[in-house]
Short mmCIF file of C-alpha atoms in Angstrom, two decimals:
data_model
loop_
_atom_site.label_atom_id
_atom_site.label_comp_id
_atom_site.label_asym_id
_atom_site.label_seq_id
_atom_site.Cartn_x
_atom_site.Cartn_y
_atom_site.Cartn_z
CA MET A 1 106.13 93.53 266.49
CA LEU A 2 104.80 90.03 266.10
CA THR A 3 106.98 87.01 265.48
CA VAL A 4 106.15 83.82 263.62
CA LYS A 5 106.54 81.87 266.87
CA GLU A 6 103.93 84.03 268.63
CA ILE A 7 101.53 83.50 265.75
CA THR A 8 101.93 79.73 265.56
CA THR A 9 101.65 79.27 269.33
CA ALA A 10 98.56 81.49 269.66
CA LYS A 11 95.66 79.37 270.90
CA PRO A 12 91.94 80.11 270.62
CA ARG A 13 90.18 81.57 273.66
CA SER A 14 86.54 81.72 274.68
CA LYS A 15 86.24 85.10 272.90
CA SER A 16 87.91 86.49 269.78
CA TYR A 17 91.09 88.46 270.37
CA LYS A 18 93.84 90.32 268.51
CA LEU A 19 97.59 89.99 268.32
CA THR A 20 98.84 93.39 267.19
CA ASP A 21 101.86 93.90 264.98
CA GLY A 22 101.80 97.69 264.83
CA LYS A 23 100.61 100.48 262.53
CA GLY A 24 97.09 99.03 262.47
CA LEU A 25 98.03 95.48 261.41
CA TYR A 26 96.80 92.66 263.63
CA LEU A 27 95.99 88.98 263.62
CA PHE A 28 92.37 88.33 264.58
CA ILE A 29 91.94 84.94 266.29
CA THR A 30 88.46 83.46 266.64
CA PRO A 31 87.23 81.02 269.30
CA LYS A 32 87.27 78.26 266.66
CA GLY A 33 90.97 78.86 266.09
CA SER A 34 90.98 80.53 262.68
CA LYS A 35 93.46 83.35 262.23
CA HIS A 36 92.80 86.32 259.94
CA TRP A 37 94.96 89.31 259.07
CA ARG A 38 93.22 92.67 259.34
CA LEU A 39 94.33 96.25 259.04
CA ASP A 40 92.73 99.23 260.79
CA TYR A 41 93.19 102.59 259.11
CA SER A 42 91.50 105.95 258.91
CA PHE A 43 90.36 107.59 255.71
CA HIS A 44 88.73 111.03 255.69
CA LEU A 45 88.54 110.92 259.49
CA LYS A 46 86.62 107.62 259.50
CA ARG A 47 88.02 104.45 261.02
CA LYS A 48 87.88 101.46 258.69
CA THR A 49 89.04 97.85 258.74
CA ILE A 50 90.16 95.83 255.75
CA SER A 51 90.68 92.07 255.73
CA LEU A 52 93.93 90.94 254.15
CA GLY A 53 93.65 87.16 254.29
CA SER A 54 93.95 84.12 256.52
CA TYR A 55 97.01 82.76 258.24
CA PRO A 56 98.91 80.59 257.14
CA MET A 57 97.77 81.29 253.54
CA LEU A 58 99.09 84.82 254.05
CA SER A 59 102.36 84.89 255.98
CA LEU A 60 103.50 87.60 258.37
CA SER A 61 105.87 89.12 255.81
CA GLN A 62 103.16 89.11 253.11
CA ALA A 63 100.72 90.79 255.49
CA ARG A 64 103.31 93.48 256.27
CA GLN A 65 103.91 93.98 252.54
CA GLN A 66 100.17 94.42 251.93
CA GLN A 67 100.03 96.83 254.86
CA ALA A 68 102.73 98.98 253.24
CA GLU A 69 100.88 98.93 249.88
CA ILE A 70 97.62 99.96 251.54
CA LYS A 71 99.32 102.76 253.46
CA ASP A 72 100.75 104.01 250.13
CA LEU A 73 97.24 103.99 248.62
CA ILE A 74 95.93 106.01 251.54
CA ALA A 75 98.79 108.50 251.17
CA GLN A 76 97.79 108.92 247.50
CA GLY A 77 94.21 109.68 248.58
CA THR A 78 92.66 106.36 247.53
CA CYS A 79 90.43 104.34 249.85
CA PRO A 80 91.56 100.68 249.74
CA LEU A 81 88.05 99.33 250.37
CA GLU A 82 86.58 101.39 247.53
CA LYS A 83 89.41 100.33 245.22
CA ARG A 84 88.74 96.68 246.07
CA LYS A 85 85.02 97.12 245.34
CA GLN A 86 85.76 98.75 241.98
CA GLU A 87 88.15 95.94 241.04
CA LYS A 88 85.49 93.34 241.86
CA LEU A 89 82.89 95.21 239.79
CA LEU A 90 85.25 95.42 236.84
CA GLN A 91 86.13 91.74 237.13
CA LYS A 92 82.45 90.83 237.25
CA ALA A 93 81.70 93.03 234.23
CA GLU A 94 84.53 91.41 232.26
CA GLN A 95 83.25 87.92 233.05
CA GLN A 96 79.73 88.67 231.85
CA THR A 97 78.93 87.42 228.37
CA PHE A 98 76.49 88.94 225.92
CA GLU A 99 74.08 86.13 226.78
CA ASP A 100 74.16 87.07 230.48
CA ILE A 101 73.47 90.71 229.71
CA ALA A 102 70.70 89.80 227.25
CA LYS A 103 68.98 87.57 229.84
CA GLN A 104 69.25 90.34 232.40
CA TRP A 105 67.77 92.83 229.96
CA PHE A 106 64.94 90.49 228.96
CA LYS A 107 63.87 90.07 232.60
CA HIS A 108 63.53 93.85 232.89
CA ALA A 109 62.04 94.34 229.41
CA LYS A 110 58.98 92.24 230.30
CA ARG A 111 57.85 94.78 232.87
CA PHE A 112 58.04 97.81 230.56
CA LYS A 113 54.64 98.70 229.14
CA VAL A 114 55.53 102.20 228.03
CA PRO A 115 58.14 102.27 225.20
CA LYS A 116 59.72 105.40 226.67
CA HIS A 117 60.62 103.52 229.86
CA LEU A 118 62.22 100.72 227.86
CA ARG A 119 64.25 103.28 225.89
CA ASN A 120 65.42 104.95 229.12
CA TYR A 121 66.51 101.60 230.52
CA CYS A 122 68.45 100.76 227.34
CA VAL A 123 70.21 104.13 227.43
CA MET A 124 71.20 103.58 231.07
CA MET A 125 72.59 100.13 230.24
CA LEU A 126 74.67 101.59 227.40
CA ILE A 127 76.04 104.29 229.69
CA TYR A 128 76.82 101.65 232.32
CA ARG A 129 78.70 99.48 229.80
CA ARG A 130 80.73 102.43 228.48
CA TYR A 131 81.65 103.54 231.98
CA TYR A 132 82.95 100.12 233.04
CA GLU A 133 84.70 99.19 229.79
#
């Protein structure tokens, strides 16, 4: 188990290295001296790594709390990386205005010469919007 003293006194080396806390949580220290919390876990027999944040923005206790939350997600059968991607997609979709979507559509509409292709594209966009709303 890591202590705050070990973290604050950790100095950069010529190569990146890890200070492990246990259960997959570790502090990744780069040669430039930046410190990043990461968590190794396995999901469906595949090893994955998720970044939690940088030290000191994310303290040791906060990193351990996030580790526990991620382990709970895994126990429920949810991949934390996939969940994070979905949250970012939803956030991006919520931030888009009608103007943004219209501009995006207009860029694609210029290339459609066959009306059927334009109709198919519009249907796909409607399905996409319904799925993410």
